XYZ file of C-alpha atoms in Angstrom:
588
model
C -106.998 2.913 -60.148
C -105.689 2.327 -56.601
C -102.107 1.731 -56.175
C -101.940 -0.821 -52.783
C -99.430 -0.706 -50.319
C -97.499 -4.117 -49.540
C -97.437 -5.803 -46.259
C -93.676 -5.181 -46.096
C -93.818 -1.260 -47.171
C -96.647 -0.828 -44.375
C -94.628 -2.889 -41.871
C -91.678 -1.103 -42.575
C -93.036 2.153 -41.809
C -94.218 1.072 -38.332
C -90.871 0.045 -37.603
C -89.094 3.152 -38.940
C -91.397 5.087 -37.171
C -90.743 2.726 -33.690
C -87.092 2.727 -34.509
C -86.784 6.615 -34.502
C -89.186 6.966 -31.834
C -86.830 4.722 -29.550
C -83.732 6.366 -30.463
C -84.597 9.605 -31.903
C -80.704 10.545 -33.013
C -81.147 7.687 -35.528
C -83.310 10.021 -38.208
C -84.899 7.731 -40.538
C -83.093 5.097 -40.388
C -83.643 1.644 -42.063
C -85.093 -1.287 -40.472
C -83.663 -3.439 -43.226
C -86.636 -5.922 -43.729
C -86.653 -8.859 -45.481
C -88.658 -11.788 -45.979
C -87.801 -14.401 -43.387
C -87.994 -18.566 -43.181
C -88.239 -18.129 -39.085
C -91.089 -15.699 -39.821
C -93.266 -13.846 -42.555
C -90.146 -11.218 -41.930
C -86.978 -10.256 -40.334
C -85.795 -7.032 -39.357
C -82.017 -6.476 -39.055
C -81.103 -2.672 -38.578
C -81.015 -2.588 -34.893
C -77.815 -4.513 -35.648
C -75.761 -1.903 -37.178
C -77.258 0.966 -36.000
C -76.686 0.198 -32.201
C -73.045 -0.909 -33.029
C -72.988 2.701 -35.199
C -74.106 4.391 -32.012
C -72.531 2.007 -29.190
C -75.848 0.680 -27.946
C -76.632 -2.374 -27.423
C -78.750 -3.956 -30.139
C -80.590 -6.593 -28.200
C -82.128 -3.428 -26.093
C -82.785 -0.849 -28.643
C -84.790 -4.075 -30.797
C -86.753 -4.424 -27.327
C -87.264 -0.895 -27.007
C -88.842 -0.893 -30.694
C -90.881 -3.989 -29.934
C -92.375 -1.615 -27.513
C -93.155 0.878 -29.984
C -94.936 -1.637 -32.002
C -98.833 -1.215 -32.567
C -99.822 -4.821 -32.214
C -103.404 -6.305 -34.004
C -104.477 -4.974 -37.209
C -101.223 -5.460 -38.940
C -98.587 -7.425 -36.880
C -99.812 -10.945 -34.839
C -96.546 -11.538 -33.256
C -92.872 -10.238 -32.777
C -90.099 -11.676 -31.000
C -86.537 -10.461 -30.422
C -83.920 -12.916 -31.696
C -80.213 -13.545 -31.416
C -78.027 -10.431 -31.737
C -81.458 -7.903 -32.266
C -82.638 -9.113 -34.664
C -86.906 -8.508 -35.331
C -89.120 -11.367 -35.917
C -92.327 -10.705 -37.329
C -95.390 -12.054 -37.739
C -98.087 -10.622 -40.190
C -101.624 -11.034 -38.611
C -103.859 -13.665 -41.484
C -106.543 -10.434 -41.517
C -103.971 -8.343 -42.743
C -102.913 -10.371 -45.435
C -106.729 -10.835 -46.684
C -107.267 -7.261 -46.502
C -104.631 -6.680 -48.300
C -105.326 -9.265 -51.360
C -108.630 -7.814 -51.473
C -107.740 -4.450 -52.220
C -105.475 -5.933 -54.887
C -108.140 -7.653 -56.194
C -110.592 -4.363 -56.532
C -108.535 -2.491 -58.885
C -107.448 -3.500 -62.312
C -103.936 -3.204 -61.892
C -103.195 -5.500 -59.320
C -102.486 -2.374 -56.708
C -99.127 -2.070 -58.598
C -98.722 2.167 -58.718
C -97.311 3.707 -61.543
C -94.318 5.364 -61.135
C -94.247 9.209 -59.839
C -92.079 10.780 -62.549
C -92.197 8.929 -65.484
C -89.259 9.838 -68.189
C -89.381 8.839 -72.045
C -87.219 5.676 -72.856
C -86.447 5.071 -76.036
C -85.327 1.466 -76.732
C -83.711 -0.232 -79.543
C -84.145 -3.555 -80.439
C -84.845 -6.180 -83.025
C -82.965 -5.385 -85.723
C -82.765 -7.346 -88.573
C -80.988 -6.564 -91.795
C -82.162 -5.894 -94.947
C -82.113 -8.583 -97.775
C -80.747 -11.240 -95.038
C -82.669 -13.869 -93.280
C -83.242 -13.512 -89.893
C -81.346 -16.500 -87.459
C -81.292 -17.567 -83.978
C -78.494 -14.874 -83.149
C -81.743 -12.297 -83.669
C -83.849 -13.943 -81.333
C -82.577 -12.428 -78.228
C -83.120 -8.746 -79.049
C -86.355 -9.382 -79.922
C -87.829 -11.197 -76.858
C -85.949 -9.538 -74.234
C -86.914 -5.847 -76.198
C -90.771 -6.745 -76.496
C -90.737 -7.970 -72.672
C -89.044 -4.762 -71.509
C -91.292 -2.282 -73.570
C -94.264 -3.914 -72.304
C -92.877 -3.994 -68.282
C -91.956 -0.622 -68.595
C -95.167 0.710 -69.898
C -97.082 -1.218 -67.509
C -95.113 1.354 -64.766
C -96.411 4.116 -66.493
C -93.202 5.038 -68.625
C -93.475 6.947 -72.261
C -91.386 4.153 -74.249
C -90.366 4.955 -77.889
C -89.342 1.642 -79.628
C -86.735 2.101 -82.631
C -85.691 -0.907 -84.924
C -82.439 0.097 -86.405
C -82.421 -2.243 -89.343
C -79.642 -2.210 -91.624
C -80.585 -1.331 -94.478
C -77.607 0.800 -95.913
C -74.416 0.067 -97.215
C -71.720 -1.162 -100.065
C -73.761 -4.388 -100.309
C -76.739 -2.889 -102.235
C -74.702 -1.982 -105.023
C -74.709 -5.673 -106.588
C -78.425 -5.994 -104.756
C -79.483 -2.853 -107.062
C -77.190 -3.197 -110.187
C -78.899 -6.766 -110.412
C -82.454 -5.919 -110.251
C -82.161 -3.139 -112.635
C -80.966 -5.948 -115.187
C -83.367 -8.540 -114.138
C -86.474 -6.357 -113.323
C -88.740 -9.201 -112.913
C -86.632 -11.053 -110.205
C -88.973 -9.334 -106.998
C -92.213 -10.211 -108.604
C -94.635 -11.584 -106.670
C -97.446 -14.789 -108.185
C -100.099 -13.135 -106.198
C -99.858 -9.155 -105.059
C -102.579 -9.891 -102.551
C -100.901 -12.665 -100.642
C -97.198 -12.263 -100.897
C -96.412 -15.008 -97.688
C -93.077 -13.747 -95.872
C -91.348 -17.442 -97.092
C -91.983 -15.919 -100.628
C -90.328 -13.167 -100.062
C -87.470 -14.424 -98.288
C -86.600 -17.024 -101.149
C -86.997 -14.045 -103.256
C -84.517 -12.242 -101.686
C -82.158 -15.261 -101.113
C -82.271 -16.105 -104.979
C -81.527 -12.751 -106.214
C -78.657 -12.586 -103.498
C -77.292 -15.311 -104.406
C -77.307 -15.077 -108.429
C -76.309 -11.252 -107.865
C -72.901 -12.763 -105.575
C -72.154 -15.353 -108.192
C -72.333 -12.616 -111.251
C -70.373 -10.181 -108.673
C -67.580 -13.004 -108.199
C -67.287 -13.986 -112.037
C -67.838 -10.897 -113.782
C -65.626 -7.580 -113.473
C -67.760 -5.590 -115.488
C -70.928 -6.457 -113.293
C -68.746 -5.765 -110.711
C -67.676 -2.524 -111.842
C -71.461 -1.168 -112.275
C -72.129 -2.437 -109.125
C -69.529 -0.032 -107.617
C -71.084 2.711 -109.287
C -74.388 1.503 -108.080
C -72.637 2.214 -104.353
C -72.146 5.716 -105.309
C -75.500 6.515 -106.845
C -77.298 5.457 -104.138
C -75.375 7.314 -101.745
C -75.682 10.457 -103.739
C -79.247 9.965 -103.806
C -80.402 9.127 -107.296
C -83.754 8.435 -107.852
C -83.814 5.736 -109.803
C -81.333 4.147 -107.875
C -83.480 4.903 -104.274
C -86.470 3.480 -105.644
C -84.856 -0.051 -106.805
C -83.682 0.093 -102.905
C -87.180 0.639 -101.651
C -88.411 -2.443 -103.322
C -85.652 -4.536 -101.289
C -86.229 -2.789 -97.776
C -90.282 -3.376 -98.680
C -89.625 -6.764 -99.541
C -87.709 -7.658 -96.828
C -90.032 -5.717 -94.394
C -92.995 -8.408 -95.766
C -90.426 -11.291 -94.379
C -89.710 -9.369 -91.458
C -93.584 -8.808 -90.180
C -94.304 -12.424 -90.659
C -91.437 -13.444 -88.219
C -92.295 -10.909 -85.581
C -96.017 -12.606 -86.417
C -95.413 -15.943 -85.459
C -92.992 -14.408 -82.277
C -96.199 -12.938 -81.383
C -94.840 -9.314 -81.367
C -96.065 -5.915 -82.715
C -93.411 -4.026 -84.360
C -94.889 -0.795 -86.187
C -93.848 0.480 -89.124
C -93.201 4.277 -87.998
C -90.686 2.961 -85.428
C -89.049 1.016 -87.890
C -85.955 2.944 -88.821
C -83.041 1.916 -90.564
C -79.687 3.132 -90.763
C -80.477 5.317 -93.828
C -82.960 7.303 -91.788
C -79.899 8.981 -90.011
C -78.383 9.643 -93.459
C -78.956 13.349 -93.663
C -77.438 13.865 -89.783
C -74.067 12.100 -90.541
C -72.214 14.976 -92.201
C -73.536 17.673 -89.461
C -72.714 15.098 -87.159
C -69.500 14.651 -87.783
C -68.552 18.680 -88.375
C -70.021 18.783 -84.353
C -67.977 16.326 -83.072
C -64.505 17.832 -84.812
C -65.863 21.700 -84.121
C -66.026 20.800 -80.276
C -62.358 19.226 -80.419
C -64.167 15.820 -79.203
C -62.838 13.686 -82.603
C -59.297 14.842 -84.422
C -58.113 13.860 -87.736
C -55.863 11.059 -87.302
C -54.590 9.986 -90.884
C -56.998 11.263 -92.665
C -60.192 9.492 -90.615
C -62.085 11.321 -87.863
C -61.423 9.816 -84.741
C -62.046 9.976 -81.001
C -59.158 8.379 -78.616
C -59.966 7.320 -74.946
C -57.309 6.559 -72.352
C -58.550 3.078 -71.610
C -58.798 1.494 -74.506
C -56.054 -0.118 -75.858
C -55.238 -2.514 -78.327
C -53.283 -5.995 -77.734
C -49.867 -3.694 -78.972
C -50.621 -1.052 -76.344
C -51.933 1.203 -78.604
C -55.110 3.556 -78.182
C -57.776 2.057 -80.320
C -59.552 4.703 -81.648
C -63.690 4.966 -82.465
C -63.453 5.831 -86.528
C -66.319 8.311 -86.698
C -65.642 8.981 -90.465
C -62.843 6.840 -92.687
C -59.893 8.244 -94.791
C -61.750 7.915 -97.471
C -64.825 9.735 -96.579
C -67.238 6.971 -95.720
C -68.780 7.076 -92.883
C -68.739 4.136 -90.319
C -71.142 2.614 -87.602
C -69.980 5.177 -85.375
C -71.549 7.889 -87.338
C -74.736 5.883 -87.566
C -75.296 5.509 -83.972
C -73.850 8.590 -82.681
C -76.943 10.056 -85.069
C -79.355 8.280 -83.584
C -78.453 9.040 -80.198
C -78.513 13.349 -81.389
C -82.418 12.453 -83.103
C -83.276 10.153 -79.905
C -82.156 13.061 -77.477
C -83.536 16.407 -79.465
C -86.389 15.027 -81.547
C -87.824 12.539 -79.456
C -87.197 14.055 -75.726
C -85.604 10.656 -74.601
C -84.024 10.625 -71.281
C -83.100 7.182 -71.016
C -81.686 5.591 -74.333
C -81.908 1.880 -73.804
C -79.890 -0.237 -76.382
C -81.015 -4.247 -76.479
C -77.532 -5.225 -77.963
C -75.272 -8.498 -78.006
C -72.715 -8.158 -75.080
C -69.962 -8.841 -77.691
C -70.959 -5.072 -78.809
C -70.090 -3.793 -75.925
C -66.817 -1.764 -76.735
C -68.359 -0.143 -79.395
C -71.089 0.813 -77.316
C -69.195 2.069 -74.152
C -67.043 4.021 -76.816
C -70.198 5.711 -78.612
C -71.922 6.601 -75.160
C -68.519 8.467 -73.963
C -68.250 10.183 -76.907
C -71.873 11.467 -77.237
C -71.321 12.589 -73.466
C -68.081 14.676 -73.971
C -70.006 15.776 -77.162
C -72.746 17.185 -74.131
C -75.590 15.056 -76.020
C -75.906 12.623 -73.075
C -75.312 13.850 -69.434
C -76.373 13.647 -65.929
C -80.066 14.024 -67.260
C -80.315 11.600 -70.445
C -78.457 8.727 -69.939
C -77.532 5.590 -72.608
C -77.805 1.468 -71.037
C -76.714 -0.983 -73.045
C -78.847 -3.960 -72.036
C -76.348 -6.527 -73.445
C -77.038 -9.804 -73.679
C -75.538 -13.477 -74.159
C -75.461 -16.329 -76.981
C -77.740 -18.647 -77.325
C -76.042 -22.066 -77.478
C -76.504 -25.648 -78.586
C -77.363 -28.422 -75.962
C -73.856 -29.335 -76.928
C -72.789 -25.444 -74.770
C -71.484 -24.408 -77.998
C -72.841 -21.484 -80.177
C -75.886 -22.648 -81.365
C -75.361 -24.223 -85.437
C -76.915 -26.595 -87.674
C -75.495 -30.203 -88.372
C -74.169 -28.794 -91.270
C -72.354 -25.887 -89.178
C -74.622 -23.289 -91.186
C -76.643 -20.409 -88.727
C -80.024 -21.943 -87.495
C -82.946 -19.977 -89.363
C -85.106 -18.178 -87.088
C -88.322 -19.538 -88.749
C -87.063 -23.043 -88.452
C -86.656 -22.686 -84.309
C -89.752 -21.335 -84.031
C -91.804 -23.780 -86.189
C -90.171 -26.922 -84.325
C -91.252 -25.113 -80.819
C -94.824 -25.002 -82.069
C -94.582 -28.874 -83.371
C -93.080 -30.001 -79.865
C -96.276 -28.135 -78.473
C -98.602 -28.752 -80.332
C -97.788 -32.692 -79.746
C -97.820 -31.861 -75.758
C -101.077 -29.917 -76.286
C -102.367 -32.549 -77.881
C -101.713 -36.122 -76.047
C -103.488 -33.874 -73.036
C -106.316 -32.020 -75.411
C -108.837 -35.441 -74.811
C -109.141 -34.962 -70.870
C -110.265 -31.467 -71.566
C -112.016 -31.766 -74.620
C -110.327 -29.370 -77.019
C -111.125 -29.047 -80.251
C -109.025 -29.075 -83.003
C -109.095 -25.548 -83.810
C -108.098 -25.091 -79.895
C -105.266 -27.520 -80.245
C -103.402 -25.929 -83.029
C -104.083 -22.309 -81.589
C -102.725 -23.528 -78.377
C -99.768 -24.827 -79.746
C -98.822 -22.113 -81.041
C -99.093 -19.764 -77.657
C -97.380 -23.104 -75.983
C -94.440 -22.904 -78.480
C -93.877 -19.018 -78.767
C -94.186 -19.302 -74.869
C -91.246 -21.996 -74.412
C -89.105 -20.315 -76.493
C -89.818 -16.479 -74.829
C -89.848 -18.160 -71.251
C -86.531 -20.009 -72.239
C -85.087 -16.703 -72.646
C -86.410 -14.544 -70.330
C -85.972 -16.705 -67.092
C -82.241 -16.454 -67.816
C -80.636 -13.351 -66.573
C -79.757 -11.650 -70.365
C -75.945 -11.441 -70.151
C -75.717 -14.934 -69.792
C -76.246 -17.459 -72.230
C -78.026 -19.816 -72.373
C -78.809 -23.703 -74.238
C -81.494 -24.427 -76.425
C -83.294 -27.212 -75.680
C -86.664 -27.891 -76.975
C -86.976 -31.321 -74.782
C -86.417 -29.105 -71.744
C -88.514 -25.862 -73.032
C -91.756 -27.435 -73.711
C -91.531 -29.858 -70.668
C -94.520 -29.963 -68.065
C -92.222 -30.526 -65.146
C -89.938 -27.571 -63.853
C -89.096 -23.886 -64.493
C -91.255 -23.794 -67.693
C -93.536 -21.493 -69.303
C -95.738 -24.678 -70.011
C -95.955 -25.196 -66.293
C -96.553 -21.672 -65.888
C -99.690 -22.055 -68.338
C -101.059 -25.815 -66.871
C -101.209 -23.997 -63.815
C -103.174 -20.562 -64.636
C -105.416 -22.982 -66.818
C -106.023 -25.574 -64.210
C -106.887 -22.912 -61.771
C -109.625 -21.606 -64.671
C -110.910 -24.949 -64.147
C -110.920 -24.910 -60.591
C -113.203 -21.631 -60.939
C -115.408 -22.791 -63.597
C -116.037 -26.335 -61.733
C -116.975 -24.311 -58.403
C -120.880 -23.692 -59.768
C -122.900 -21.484 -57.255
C -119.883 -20.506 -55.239
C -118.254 -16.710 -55.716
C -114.704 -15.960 -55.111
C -115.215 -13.966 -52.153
C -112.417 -12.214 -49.294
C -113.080 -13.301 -45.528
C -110.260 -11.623 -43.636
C -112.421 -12.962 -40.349
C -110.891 -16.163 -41.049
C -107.766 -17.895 -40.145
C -105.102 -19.140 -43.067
C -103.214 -22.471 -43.476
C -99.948 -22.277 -43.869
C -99.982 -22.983 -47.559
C -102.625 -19.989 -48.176
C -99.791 -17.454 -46.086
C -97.129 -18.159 -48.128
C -99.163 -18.186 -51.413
C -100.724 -14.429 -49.980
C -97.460 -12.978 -48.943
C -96.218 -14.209 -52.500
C -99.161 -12.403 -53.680
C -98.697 -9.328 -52.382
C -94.524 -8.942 -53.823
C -96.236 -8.273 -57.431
C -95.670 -4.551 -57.160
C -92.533 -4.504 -55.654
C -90.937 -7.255 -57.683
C -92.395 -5.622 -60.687
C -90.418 -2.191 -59.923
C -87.424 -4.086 -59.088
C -87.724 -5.607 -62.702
C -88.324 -2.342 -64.355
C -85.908 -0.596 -62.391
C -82.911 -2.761 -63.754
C -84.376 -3.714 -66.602
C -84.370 -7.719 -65.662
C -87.351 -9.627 -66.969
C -85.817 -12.784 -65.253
C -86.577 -11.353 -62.066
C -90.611 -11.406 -63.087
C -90.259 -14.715 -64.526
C -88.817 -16.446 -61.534
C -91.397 -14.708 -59.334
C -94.232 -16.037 -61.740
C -92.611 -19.778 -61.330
C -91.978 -19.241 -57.320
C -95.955 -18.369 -57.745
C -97.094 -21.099 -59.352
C -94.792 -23.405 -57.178
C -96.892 -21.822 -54.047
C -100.372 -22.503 -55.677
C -99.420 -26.055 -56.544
C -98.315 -26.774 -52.782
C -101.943 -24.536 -51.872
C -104.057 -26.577 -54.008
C -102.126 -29.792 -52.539
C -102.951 -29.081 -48.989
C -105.559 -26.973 -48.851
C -109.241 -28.472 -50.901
C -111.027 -25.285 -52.596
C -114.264 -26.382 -53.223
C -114.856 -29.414 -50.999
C -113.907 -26.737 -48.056
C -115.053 -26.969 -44.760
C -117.766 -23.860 -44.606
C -119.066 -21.783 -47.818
C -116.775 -18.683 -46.396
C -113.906 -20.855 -46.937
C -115.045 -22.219 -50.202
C -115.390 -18.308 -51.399
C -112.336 -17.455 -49.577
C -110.071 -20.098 -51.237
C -111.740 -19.081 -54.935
C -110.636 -15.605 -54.607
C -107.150 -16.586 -53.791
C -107.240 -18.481 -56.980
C -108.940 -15.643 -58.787
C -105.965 -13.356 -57.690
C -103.559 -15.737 -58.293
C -104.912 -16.763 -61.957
C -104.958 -12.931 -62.753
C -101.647 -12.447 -61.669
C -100.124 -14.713 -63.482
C -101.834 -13.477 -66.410
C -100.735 -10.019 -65.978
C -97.394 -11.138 -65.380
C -97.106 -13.456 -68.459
C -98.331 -10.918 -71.011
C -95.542 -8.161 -69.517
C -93.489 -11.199 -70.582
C -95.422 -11.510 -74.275
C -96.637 -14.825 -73.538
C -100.217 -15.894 -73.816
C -102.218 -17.627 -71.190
C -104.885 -20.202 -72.691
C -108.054 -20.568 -70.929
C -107.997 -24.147 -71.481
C -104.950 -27.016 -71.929
């Protein structure tokens, strides 16, 4: 495992190290490079640092021109406008470069120096509810940013804080204990998640209507509350069957999303139960929360209601119940001392976000987060209609999850299909592909948008062949699997000795940005980033391919040399599409 250094980190050590040997009061300073249209790159720090030190800029960029070792690395630099550097990679360079991406498995991405321990909430679904569009987002932006985090060599911790606590399970409880049978299953061996959830949804319902109509029901099922918060047995075990049930519906959602959750990181609310009392005797020990009638509270100076009053976070109510506050403010204490997090990463809805700036202050007076372990909410938007309105049914009801994702695969698996005869896919194929088609729109529709904004669902649009697509994405790593398998008796092979087209620059340089874009992503946690360099990618190859023919090639070096700049591009795309949990077929 060889991390590789980019074309723009080499270059820009050759010009920090001209730049400081032309003006050696500078220090290290920054050449500011960027990728350039009048050039492979521009270099713009003679600009401020000759105006920092009266110089003039034009010079001191001549000067480091100079100090430029010209061949192996840089073909060409010119001096333009106010100082500003244009550079010229030589082609060599960028072959050499690709290849020794290409020898290690990793892409020559590094893994980062000082990995920490991240531990990162998200998809949370609730117990004895079915899951709904508004649960999509945690899930596909949490899955993408576990995997692009591990990739860098980060310890990540995933927690699902379902809820699975609360006044609600009362009635849930009180009604199963008088209408045992009411979770049975037909078949123990192959309980489907849609049996499960229609479980669930009758009992809910018939246990409401009973609750509505009947005082005495309703009066046991108060009781129910308090049993199961004390921690009877019987009462615990009735609950079990509920969480287990609804953990059967869950799996087969994350299923068809594709996703792994575990079981062991599955923890609900009631697995912070025995903390909340401690916590809260902390939090009022250390002055941080005061009794304000009769609640525990903690009072910050900018938050205000619409009356001008403080708003309080209600750690624990008047009446001794404990709210979300205590809940989370538990987690973070189990996430910080049990599990050695030092980044707590929270894959939230934005309109959380009060709550959440509120909790994070509070654990940080409380000294459980600090300059060392630090809490992100990675919030994110809505998911709307094409209409740009939150996204309903016709009937104004919340759009089941399953439902979305079971169109997505029919739209695919119809686009698959009316293109399955050129290729000759078999049925099997078809279907299969569908499916990683479907899943793919969806994810891609999602992740290409930066998270806090939201964003319109539009099947038409997701599984469309033309534009920023994850189906265009996957036409164009299968096409170049084609490309490879069609190209009998020729090897992808690197030539640096020979010169590049235009087309094969731009689709190298883009090449070689993996890493960096890659720690940008990870850095800021921004998945989008990765998915519009994956589309600018594919955009490159497409114009390659166009201009440039790969196996009717002029020579056999070119043939080879053209095949492994398919290879590399094929395998990054890959590599970039599963950090995004989306599959790449072999064949479409």
């Amino acid at each position: 495992m060889a991390s590789v250094d980019s074309l723009a980190s080499s270059l820009h050590q050759r010009i920090a190290d001209a730049l400081s040997a032309a003006l050696p009061e500078a220090g290290t300073a920054d050449p500011l490079l960027r990728r350039s249209d009048r050039a492979d790159f521009q270099a713009n720090g003679m600009l401020a640092l000759a105006k920092k030190l009266k110089g003039n800029p034009r010079e001191l960029a001549a000067k480091v021109v100079e100090g430029l070792p010209k061949g192996e690395l840089i073909s060409d630099v010119e001096v333009s406008g106010p100082g500003f550097l244009n550079i010229t990679v030589s082609d060599r360079a960028i072959t050499e470069t690709l290849a020794a991406r290409a020898a290690d498995q990793r892409l020559g991405v590094p893994v980062k120096e000082k990995p920490g321990t991240t531990v990162i909430d998200w998809a949370q679904p609730n117990v004895a509810k079915e899951m709904h569009v508004g649960h999509l987002r945690s899930a596909v932006i949490g899955d993408a940013v576990v995997k692009i985090l591990e990739f860098t060599g980060e310890k990540v911790i995933s927690r699902h804080h379902i809820g699975d606590w609360g006044t609600q399970f009362g009635m849930l409880i009180q009604y199963l204990l008088e209408h045992p049978h009411e979770l049975d299953h037909k078949n123990e061996q192959a309980v489907s998640g849609e049996e499960a959830m229609s479980n669930l949804n009758r009992l809910y319902k018939a246990s409401r209507a009973l609750f509505d109509s009947d005082e005495e029901f309703k009066e046991r099922a108060r009781r129910r509350v308090v049993d199961l918060q004390a921690g009877d047995e019987q009462t615990l075990a009735l609950w079990r069957r509920f969480v287990d049930e609804s953990k059967i519906y869950f799996y087969s959602v994350f299923d068809k999303l594709d996703m792994d959750i575990r079981d062991e990181n599955v923890v609900g609310e009631s697995g912070y139960n025995h903390m909340l009392t401690e916590t809260c005797r902390l939090l009022e020990e250390s002055g941080v929360a005061v009794r304000s009638e009769g609640a525990l509270c903690v009072f910050f100076e900018d938050v205000k209601g619409p009356d001008g009053k403080p708003v309080p976070l209600i750690v624990q109510k008047s009446d001794g119940g404990f709210g979300y506050a205590a809940t989370d403010l538990s987690a973070i204490r189990d996430r910080v001392q049990n599990l050695g997090a030092d980044t707590l990463l929270y894959v939230v809805d934005a309109r959380q976000a009060l709550h959440f700036k509120m909790v994070f202050e509070t654990a940080r007076r409380a000294g459980w987060l600090n300059d060392e372990v630090h809490a992100v909410q990675l919030a994110f938007g809505t998911v709307l209609g094409k209409d740009g309105k939150p996204f309903k049914t016709r009937e104004g009801e919340t759009v089941r999850l399953v439902d979305l994702l079971d169109e997505a695969i029919e739209r695919a698996t119809a686009v698959v299909g009316e293109k399955a005869g050129k290729v000759g896919l078999s049925e099997q194929e078809i279907t299969e592909n569908g499916r990683y088609v479907g899943i793919g729109a969806v994810k891609y529709a999602d992740l290409s948008t930066s998270a806090i904004r939201d964003y319109k669902f539009d099947l038409d649009q997701m599984v469309s062949l033309n534009g920023d697509t994850s189906v265009y994405l996957q036409y164009a790593y299968a096409r170049i699997r084609s490309i490879i398998r069609k190209a009998e008796g020729s090897s992808p092979a690197a030539h640096p000795e020979l010169p590049l087209a235009p087309a094969e620059r731009a689709l190298g340089l883009h090449l070689d940005q993996f890493g960096e874009t890659l720690a940008e992503v990870a850095a800021g946690y921004e998945p989008h980033k990765l998915a519009a360099y994956l589309y600018q990618l594919s955009s490159h190859f497409t114009a390659f391919y166009d201009q440039c023919p790969v196996i009717k090639a002029d020579t056999p070096e070119q043939v080879a040399n053209r095949l492994f700049l398919c290879e590399l591009t094929a395998r990054t795309l890959r590599q970039g599409m599963e950090l995004l949990g989306i599959r790449t077929p072999e064949r479409l």
